[in-house]
Tab-separated table of C-alpha atoms in Angstrom:
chain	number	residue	atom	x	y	z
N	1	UNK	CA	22.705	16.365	-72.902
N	2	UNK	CA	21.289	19.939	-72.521
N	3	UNK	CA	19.675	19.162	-69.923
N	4	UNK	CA	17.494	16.357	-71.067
N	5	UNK	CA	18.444	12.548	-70.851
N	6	UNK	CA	19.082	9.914	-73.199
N	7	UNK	CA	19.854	6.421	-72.705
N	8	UNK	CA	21.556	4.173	-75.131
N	9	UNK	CA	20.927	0.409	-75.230
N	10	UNK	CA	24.155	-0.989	-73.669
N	11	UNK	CA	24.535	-3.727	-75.865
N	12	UNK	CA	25.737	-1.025	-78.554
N	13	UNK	CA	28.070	0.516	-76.304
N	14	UNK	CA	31.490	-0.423	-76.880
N	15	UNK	CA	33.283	2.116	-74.417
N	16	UNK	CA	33.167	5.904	-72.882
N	17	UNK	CA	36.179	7.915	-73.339
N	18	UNK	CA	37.372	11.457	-71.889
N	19	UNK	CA	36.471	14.062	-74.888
N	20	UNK	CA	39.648	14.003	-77.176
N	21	UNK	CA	39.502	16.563	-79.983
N	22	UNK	CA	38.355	15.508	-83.063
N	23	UNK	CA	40.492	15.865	-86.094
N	24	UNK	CA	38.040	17.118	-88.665
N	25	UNK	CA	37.727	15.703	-92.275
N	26	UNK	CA	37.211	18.179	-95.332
N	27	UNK	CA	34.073	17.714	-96.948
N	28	UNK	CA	32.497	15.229	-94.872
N	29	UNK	CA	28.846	15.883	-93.246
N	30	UNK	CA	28.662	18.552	-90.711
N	31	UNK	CA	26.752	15.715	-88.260
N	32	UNK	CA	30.498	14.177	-88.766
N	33	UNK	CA	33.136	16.143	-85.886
N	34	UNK	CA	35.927	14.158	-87.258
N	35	UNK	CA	38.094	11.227	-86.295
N	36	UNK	CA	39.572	10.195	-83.318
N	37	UNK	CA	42.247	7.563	-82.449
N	38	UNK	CA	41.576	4.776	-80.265
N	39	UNK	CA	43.976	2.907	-79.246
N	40	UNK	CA	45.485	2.679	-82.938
N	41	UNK	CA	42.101	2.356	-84.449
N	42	UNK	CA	40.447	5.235	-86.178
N	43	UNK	CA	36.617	6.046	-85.383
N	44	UNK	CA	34.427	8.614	-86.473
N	45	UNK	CA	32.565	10.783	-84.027
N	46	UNK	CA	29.423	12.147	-84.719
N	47	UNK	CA	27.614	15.428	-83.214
N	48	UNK	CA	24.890	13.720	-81.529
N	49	UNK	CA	23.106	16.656	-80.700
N	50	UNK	CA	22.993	18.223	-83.736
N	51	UNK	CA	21.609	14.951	-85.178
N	52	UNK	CA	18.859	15.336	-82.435
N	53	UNK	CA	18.288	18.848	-83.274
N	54	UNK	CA	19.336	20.243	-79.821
N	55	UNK	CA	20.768	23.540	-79.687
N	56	UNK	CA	24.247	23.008	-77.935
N	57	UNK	CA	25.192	25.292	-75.173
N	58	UNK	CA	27.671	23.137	-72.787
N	59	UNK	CA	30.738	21.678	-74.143
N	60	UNK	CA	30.568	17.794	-74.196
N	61	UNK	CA	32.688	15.778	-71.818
N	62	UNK	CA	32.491	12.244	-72.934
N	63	UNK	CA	32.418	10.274	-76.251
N	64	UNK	CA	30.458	6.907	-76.317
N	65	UNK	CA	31.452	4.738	-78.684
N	66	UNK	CA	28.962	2.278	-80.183
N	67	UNK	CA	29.050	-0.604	-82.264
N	68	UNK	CA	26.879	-2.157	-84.588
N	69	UNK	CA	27.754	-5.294	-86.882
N	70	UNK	CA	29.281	-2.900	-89.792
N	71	UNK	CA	30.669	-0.356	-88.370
N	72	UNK	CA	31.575	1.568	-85.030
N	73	UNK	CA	31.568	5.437	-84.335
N	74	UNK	CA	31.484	7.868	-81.469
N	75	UNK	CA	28.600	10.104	-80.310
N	76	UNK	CA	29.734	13.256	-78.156
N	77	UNK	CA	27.596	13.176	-74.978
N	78	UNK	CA	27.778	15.836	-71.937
N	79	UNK	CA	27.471	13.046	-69.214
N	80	UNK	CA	27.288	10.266	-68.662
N	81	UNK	CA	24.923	8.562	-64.975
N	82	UNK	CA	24.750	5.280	-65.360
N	83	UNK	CA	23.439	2.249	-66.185
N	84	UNK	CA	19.550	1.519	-65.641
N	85	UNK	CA	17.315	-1.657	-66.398
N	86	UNK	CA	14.355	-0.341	-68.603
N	87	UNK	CA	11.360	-3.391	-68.986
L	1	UNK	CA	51.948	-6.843	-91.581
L	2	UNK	CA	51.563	-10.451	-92.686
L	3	UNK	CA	48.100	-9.832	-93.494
L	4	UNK	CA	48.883	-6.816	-95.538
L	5	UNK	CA	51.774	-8.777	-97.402
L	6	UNK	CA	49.174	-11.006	-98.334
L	7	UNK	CA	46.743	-7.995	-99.397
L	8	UNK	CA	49.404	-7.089	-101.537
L	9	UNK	CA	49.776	-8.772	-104.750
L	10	UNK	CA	52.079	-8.428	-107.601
L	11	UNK	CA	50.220	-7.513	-111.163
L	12	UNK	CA	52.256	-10.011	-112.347
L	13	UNK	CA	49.408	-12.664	-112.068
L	14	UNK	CA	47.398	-10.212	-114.239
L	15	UNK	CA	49.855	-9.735	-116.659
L	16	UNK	CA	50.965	-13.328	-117.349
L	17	UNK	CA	47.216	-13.879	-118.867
L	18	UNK	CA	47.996	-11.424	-121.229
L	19	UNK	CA	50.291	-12.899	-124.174
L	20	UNK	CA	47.973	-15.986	-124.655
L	21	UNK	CA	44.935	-13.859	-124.836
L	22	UNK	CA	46.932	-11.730	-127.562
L	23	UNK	CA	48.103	-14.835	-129.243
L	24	UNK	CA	45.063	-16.448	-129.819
L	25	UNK	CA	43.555	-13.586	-130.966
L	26	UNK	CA	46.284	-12.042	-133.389
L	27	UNK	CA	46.406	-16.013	-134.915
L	28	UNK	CA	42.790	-15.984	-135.635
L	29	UNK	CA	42.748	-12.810	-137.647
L	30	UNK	CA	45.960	-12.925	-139.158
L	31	UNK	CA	47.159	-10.229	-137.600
L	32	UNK	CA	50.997	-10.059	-135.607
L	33	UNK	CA	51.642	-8.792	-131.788
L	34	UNK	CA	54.314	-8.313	-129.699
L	35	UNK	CA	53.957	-7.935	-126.304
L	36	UNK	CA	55.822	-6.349	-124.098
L	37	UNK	CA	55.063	-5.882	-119.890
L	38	UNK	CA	56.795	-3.858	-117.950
L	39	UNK	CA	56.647	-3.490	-113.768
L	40	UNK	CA	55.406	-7.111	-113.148
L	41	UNK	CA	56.509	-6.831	-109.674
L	42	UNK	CA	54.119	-3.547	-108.813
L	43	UNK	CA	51.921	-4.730	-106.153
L	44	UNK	CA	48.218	-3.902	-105.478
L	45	UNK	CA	45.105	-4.703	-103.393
L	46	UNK	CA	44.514	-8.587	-104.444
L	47	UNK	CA	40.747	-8.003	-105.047
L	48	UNK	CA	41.636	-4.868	-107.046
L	49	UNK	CA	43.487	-7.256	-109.324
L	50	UNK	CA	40.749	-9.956	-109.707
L	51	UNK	CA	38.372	-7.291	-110.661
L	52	UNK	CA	40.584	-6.132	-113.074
L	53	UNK	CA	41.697	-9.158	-114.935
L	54	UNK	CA	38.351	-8.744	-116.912
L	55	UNK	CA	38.276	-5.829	-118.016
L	56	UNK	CA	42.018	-5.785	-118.786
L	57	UNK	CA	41.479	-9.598	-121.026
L	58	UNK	CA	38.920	-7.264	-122.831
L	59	UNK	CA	40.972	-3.963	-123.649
L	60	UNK	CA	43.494	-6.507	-124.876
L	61	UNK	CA	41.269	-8.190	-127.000
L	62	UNK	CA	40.032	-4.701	-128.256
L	63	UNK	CA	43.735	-3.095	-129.135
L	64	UNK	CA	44.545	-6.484	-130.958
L	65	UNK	CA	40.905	-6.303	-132.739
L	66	UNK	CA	41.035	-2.813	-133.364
L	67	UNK	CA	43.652	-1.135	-133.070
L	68	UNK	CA	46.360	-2.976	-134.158
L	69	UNK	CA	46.572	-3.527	-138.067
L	70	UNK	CA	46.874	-6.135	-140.310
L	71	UNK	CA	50.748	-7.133	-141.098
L	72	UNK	CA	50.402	-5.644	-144.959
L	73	UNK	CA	48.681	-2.668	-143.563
L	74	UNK	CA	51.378	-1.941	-141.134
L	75	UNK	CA	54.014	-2.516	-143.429
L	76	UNK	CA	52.586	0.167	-145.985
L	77	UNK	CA	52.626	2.614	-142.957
L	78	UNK	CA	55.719	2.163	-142.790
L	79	UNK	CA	55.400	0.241	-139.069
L	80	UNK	CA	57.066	-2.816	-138.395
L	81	UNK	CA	54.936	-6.070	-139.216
L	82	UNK	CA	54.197	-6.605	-135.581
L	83	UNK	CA	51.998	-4.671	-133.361
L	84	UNK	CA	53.425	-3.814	-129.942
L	85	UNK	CA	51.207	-3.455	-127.174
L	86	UNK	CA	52.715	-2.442	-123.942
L	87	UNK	CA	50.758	-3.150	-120.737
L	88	UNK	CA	52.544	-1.137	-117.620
L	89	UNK	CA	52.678	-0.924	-113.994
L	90	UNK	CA	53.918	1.539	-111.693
L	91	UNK	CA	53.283	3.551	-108.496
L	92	UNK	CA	53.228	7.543	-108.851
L	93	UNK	CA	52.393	9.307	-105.194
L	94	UNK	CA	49.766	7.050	-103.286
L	95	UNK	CA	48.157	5.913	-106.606
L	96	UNK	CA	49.075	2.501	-108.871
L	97	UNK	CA	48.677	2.915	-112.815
L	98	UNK	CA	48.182	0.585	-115.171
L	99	UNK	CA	48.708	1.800	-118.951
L	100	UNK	CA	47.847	-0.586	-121.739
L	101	UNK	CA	49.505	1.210	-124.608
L	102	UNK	CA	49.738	0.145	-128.635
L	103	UNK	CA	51.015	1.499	-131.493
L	104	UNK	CA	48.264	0.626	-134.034
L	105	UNK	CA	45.449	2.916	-135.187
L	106	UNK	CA	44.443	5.827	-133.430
L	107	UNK	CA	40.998	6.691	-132.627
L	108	UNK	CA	38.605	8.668	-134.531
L	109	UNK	CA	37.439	11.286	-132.588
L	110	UNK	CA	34.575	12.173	-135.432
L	111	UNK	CA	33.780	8.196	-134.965
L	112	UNK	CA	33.448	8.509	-131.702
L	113	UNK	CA	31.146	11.904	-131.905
L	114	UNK	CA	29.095	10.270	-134.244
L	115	UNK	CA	28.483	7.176	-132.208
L	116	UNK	CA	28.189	9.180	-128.852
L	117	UNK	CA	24.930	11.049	-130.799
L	118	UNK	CA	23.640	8.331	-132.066
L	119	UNK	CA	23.517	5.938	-128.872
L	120	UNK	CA	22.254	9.224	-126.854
L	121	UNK	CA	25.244	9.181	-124.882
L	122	UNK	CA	25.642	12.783	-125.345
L	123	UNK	CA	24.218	15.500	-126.954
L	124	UNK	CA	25.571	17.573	-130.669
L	125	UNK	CA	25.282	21.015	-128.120
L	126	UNK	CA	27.750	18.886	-125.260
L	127	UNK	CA	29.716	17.601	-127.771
L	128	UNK	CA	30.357	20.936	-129.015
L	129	UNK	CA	31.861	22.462	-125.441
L	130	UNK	CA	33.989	19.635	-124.731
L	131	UNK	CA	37.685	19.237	-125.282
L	132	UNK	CA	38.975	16.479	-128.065
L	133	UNK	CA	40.254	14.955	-124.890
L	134	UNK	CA	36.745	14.464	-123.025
L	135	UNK	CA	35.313	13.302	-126.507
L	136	UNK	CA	37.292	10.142	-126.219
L	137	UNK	CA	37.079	9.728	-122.670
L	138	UNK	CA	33.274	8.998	-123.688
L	139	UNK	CA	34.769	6.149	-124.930
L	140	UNK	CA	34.487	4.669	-121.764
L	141	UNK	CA	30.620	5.250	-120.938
L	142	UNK	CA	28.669	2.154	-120.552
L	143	UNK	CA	25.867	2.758	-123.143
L	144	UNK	CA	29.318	2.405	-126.174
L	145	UNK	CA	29.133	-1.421	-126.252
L	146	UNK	CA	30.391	-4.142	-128.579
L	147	UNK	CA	27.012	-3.764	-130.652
L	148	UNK	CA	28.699	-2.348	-133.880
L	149	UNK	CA	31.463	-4.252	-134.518
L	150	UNK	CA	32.544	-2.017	-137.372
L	151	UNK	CA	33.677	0.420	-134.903
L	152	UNK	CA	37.039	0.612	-133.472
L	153	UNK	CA	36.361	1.873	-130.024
L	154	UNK	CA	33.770	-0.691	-129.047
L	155	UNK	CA	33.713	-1.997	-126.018
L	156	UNK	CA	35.586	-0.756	-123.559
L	157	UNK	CA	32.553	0.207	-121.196
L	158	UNK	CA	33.527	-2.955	-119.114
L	159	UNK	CA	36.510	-1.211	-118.093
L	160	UNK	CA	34.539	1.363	-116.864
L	161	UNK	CA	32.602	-1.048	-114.401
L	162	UNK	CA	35.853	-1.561	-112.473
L	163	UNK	CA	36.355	1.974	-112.458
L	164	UNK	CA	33.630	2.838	-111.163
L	165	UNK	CA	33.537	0.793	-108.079
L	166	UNK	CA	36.712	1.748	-107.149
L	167	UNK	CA	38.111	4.972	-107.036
L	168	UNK	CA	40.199	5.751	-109.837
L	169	UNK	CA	40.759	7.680	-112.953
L	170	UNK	CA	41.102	6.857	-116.773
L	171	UNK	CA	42.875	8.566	-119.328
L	172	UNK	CA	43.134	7.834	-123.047
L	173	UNK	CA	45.431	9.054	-125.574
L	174	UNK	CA	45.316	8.448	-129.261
L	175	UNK	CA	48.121	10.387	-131.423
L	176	UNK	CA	46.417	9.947	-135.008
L	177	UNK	CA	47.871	6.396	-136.979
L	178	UNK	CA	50.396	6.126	-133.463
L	179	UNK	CA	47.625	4.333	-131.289
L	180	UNK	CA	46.254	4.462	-128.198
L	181	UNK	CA	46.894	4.357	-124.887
L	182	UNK	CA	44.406	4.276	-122.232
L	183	UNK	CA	45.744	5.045	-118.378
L	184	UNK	CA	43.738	4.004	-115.248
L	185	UNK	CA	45.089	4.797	-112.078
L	186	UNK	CA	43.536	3.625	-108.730
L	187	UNK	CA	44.180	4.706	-105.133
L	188	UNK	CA	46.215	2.387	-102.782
L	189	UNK	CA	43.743	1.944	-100.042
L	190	UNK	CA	45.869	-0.350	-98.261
L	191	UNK	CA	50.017	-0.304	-97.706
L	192	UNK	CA	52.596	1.609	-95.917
L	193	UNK	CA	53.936	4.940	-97.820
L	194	UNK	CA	56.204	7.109	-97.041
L	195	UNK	CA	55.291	10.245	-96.779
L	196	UNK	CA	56.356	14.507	-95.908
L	197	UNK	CA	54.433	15.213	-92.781
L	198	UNK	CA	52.925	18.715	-93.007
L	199	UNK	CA	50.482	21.139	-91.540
L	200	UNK	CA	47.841	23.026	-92.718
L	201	UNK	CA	46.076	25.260	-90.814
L	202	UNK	CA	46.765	23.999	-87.735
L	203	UNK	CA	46.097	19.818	-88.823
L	204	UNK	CA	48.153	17.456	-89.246
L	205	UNK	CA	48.812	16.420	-93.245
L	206	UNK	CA	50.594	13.464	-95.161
L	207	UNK	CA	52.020	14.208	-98.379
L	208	UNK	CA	53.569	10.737	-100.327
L	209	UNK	CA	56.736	11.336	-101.207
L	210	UNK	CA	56.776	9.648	-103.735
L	211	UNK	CA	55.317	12.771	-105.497
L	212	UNK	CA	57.404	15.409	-103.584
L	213	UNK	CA	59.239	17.207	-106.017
L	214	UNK	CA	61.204	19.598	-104.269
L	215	UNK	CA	60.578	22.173	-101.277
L	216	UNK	CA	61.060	25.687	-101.324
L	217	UNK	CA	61.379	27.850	-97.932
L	218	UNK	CA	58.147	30.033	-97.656
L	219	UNK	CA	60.586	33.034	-97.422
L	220	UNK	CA	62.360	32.570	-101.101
L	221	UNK	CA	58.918	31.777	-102.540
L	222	UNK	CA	57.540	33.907	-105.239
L	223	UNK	CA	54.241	33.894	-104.621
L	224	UNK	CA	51.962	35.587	-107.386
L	225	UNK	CA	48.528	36.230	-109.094
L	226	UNK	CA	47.985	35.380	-112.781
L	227	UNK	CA	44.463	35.879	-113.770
L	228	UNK	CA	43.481	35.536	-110.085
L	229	UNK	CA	45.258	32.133	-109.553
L	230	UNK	CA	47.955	31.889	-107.011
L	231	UNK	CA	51.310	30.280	-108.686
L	232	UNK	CA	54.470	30.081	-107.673
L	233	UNK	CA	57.575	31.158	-109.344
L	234	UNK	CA	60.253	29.067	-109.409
L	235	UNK	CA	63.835	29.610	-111.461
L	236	UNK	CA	61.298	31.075	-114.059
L	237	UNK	CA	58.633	28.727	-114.178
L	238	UNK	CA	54.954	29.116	-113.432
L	239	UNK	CA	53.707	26.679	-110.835
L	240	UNK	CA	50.092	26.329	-110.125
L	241	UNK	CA	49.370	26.527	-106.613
L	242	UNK	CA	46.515	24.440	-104.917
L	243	UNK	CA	44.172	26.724	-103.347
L	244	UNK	CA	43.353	24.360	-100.070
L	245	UNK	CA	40.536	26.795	-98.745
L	246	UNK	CA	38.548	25.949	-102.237
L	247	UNK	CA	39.878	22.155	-102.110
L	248	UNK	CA	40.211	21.346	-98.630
L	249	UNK	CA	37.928	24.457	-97.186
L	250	UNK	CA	41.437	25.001	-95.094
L	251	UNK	CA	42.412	28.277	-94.190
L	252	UNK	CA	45.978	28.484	-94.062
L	253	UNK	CA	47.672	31.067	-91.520
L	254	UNK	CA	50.998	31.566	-93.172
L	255	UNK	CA	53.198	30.063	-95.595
L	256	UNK	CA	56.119	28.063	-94.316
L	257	UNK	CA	57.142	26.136	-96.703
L	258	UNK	CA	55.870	25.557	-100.292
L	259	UNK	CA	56.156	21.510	-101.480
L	260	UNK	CA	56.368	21.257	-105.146
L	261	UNK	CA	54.895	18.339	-106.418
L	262	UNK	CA	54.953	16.387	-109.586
L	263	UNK	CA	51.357	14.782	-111.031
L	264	UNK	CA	52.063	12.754	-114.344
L	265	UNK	CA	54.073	15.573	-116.199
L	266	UNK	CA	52.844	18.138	-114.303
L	267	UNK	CA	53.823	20.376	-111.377
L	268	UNK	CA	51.394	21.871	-108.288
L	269	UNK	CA	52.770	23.747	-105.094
L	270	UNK	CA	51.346	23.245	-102.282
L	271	UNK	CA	52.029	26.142	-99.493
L	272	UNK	CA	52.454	24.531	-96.527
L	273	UNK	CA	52.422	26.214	-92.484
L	274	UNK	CA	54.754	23.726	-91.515
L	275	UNK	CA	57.041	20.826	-91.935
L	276	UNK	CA	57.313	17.693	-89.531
L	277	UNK	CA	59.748	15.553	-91.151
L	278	UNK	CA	59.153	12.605	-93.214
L	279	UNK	CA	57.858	9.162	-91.674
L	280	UNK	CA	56.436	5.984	-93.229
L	281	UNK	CA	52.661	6.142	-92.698
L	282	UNK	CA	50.470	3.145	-92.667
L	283	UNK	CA	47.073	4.176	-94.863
L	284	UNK	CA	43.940	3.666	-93.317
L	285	UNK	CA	40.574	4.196	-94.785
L	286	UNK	CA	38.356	6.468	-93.361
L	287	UNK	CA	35.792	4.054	-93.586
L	288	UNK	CA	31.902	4.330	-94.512
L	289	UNK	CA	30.857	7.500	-92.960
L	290	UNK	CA	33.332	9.393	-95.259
L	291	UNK	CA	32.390	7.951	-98.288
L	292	UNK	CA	34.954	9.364	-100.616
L	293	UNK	CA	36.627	12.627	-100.339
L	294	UNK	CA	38.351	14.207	-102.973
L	295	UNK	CA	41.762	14.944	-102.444
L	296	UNK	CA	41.726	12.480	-99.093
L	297	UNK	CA	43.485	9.180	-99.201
L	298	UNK	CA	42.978	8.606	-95.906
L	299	UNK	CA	44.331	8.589	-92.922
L	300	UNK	CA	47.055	7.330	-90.533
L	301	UNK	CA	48.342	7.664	-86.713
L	302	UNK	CA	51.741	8.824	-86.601
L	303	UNK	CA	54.147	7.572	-84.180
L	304	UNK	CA	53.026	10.161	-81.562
L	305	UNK	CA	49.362	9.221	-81.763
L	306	UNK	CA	48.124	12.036	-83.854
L	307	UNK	CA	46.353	11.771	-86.096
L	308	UNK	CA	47.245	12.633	-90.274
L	309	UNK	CA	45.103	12.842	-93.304
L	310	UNK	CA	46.905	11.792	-96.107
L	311	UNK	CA	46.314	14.133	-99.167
L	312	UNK	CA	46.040	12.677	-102.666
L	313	UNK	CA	47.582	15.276	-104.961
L	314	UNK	CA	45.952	13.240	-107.790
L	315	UNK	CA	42.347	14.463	-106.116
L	316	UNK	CA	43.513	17.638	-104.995
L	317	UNK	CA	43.923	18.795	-108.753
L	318	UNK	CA	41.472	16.925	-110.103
L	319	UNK	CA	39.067	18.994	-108.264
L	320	UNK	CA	35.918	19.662	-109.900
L	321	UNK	CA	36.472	23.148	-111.457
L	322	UNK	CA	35.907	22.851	-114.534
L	323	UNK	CA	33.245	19.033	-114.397
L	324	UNK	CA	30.066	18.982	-115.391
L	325	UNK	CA	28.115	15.823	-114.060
L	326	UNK	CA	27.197	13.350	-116.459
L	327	UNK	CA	23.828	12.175	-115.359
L	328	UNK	CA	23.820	9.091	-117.387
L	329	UNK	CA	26.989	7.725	-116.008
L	330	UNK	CA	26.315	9.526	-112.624
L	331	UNK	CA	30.430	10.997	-113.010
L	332	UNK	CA	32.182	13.730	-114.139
L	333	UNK	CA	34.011	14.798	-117.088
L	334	UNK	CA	37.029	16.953	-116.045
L	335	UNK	CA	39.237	18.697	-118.382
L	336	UNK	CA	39.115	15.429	-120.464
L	337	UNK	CA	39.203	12.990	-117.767
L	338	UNK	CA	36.227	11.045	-116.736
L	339	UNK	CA	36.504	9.871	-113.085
L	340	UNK	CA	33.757	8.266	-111.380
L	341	UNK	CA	31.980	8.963	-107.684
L	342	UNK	CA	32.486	5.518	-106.494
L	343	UNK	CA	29.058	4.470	-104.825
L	344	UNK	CA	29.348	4.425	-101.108
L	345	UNK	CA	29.419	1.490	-99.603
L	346	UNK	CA	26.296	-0.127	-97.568
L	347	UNK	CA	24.427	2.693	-99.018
């Protein structure tokens, strides 16, 4: 993203889809783009960079969408590289 | 679906608790009640209606204690010797109400100011701005319990609890010596509805039809300012408009169509861009990150795969305009309506 990279612990990675557009929700926190539909299933996506305080310049290609016991959501990412083993 | 059928429950289960709860009662103080259900067969979210049973048992026991009068009383009113008390269930838009209504003694608003100042509920100077209708509503807060049993609004905070958790409204109205009926209305979170697909700058919006009054091409609507609100004139009659860029911070492009739609007795147009036909919706919640937005159902995937919110006309006119917060409740009072900011969820 923006030039820098991230990585994302895969366990919490449910899937990567093609950008879809959002459909945004009144009133909801501006870190929140709106919801998406998955395959029937509604998830929110969340503006990852602004939640990481970068300043966005390139238009974000991907959504990741992770999973944790409660709930799932999706983070818009620019790319995605691959997978690597961190020890 | 099967899951959802089981989801779904009739109130009836609720209801059926009712006449032995008012029997015993009425027996032990002498006092005689009629009851009288109506829309059994309305179905809501089965934990909704465990939650409820509670709280309902309780406002039962309270109109029966309180409101209703003793038979020689009555009869000197001129009332028959029995007290009717009418609990009621019915679906209006996307919401389910419940109405427990009697036709004993009404309440005392003074009673109720007097109590309200002396349990610190509220204040003589906040008592003084609000509306006869938002004095009773305080009938509700938690902090007006069963303590004094001389007076005849005591505890009902219990059916606040439920009311709280959940999001949904509660109305009470008391006609002087005609009684008292006390409305709660809660949001179906889970069901199919059918609803008037529309769109509003640009997105894609469900409107239950249930509440659809009538629509009115955007090129016969009389559109017009009165004291800087948009209405609507229709064969004569002022309709309110909703103003979506203050509810829904929408910015409409043009106006299509305008929906007219009917809340309780009342009726709001909505100006609509567009109209996409009618379809039957399945609600989904818009789950924890959302926490609760006014005016918002929820939403639903239409058959195409896009993606509808489903507007609540109930929140879209309830919208804070005229609340102030009540910091010991943590709600708002609205125009005489106390609804609750349901706490969110994992938070």
């Amino acid at each position: 993203m923006e030039g820098e990279l991230f990585g994302l612990p895969l366990k919490k990675v449910l899937e990567m889809l093609r950008v879809i557009e959002p459909v945004p929700v009144p009133f909801s926190l501006p870190l929140i783009k709106g919801i998406i539909n998955v395959r029937g299933e509604l998830i929110p996506v969340l503006d990852l960079k602004s939640i990481l305080n970068l300043r966005p310049t390139k238009k974000e290609e991907r959504i990741i969408i992770l999973e944790s016991p409660r709930r799932k959501a999706g983070v818009l990412v620019d790319d995605v590289y691959g997978v690597i083993r961190l020890n | 679906m099967a899951v959802m059928k089981t989801r779904m429950q009739p109130v009836k289960k609720l209801f059926q608790k009712f006449p032995r709860v008012a029997r015993n009662l009425s027996g032990m103080l002498g006092k005689e009640v009629e009851l009288i259900t109506e829309g059994e067969n309305t179905e809501m979210d089965k934990s909704l209606i465990e939650k409820l049973e509670e709280p309902l048992i309780h406002l039962i026991r309270n109109v029966v204690d309180h409101s209703i009068e003793p038979p020689d009383e009555r009869e000197k009113l001129g009332k028959p010797r029995a007290g009717q008390i009418k609990p009621k269930a019915y679906y209006q838009g996307d919401r389910v109400f419940i109405s427990v209504e009697d036709n004993g003694r009404s309440i005392d608003v003074k009673k109720v100011k007097a109590k309200a100042i002396e349990k610190g509920i509220a204040t003589k100077d906040q008592l003084e701005k609000m509306t006869e209708k938002e004095i009773l509503s305080l009938v509700f807060s938690p902090g007006f319990s069963t303590a004094d049993r001389i007076s005849e609004v005591s505890g009902r905070g219990v059916v606040m609890d439920v009311v709280m958790r959940f999001r949904s409204t509660v109305d009470l109205f008391s006609e002087k010596g005609k009684g008292t009926r006390v409305v709660m209305s809660f949001l179906l979170t889970i069901g199919i509805i059918k609803s008037l697909l529309v769109s509003l700058g640009g997105r894609l919006f469900a409107i239950p039809i249930h509440s659809v009054l009538e629509i009115v091409s955007g090129d016969d609507a009389l559109i017009s300012l009165v004291s800087g609100e948009e209405v609507l004139i229709l064969r004569g009659n002022i309709i309110p408009l909703i103003n979506f860029v203050e509810v829904l911070g929408i910015q409409t492009q043009k106006v299509g169509f305008v929906v007219v739609v009917l809340i309780g007795n009342r009726r709001v147009a909505m100006a609509v861009e567009d109209m996409l036909g009618d379809e039957k919706v399945v609600i989904k919640p818009l789950g924890k990150f959302f926490g609760d937005v006014e005016g918002i159902s929820g939403a639903t995937i239409t058959g195409d795969g896009s993606i509808g919110l489903i507007s609540d006309p109930v929140g879209l006119v309830r919208y804070p305009k005229d609340c102030h917060q009540d910091n010991k409740t943590a709600g708002f009072l609205c125009g005489g309506r106390a609804f609750w900011i349901a706490s969110k969820e994992g938070a």
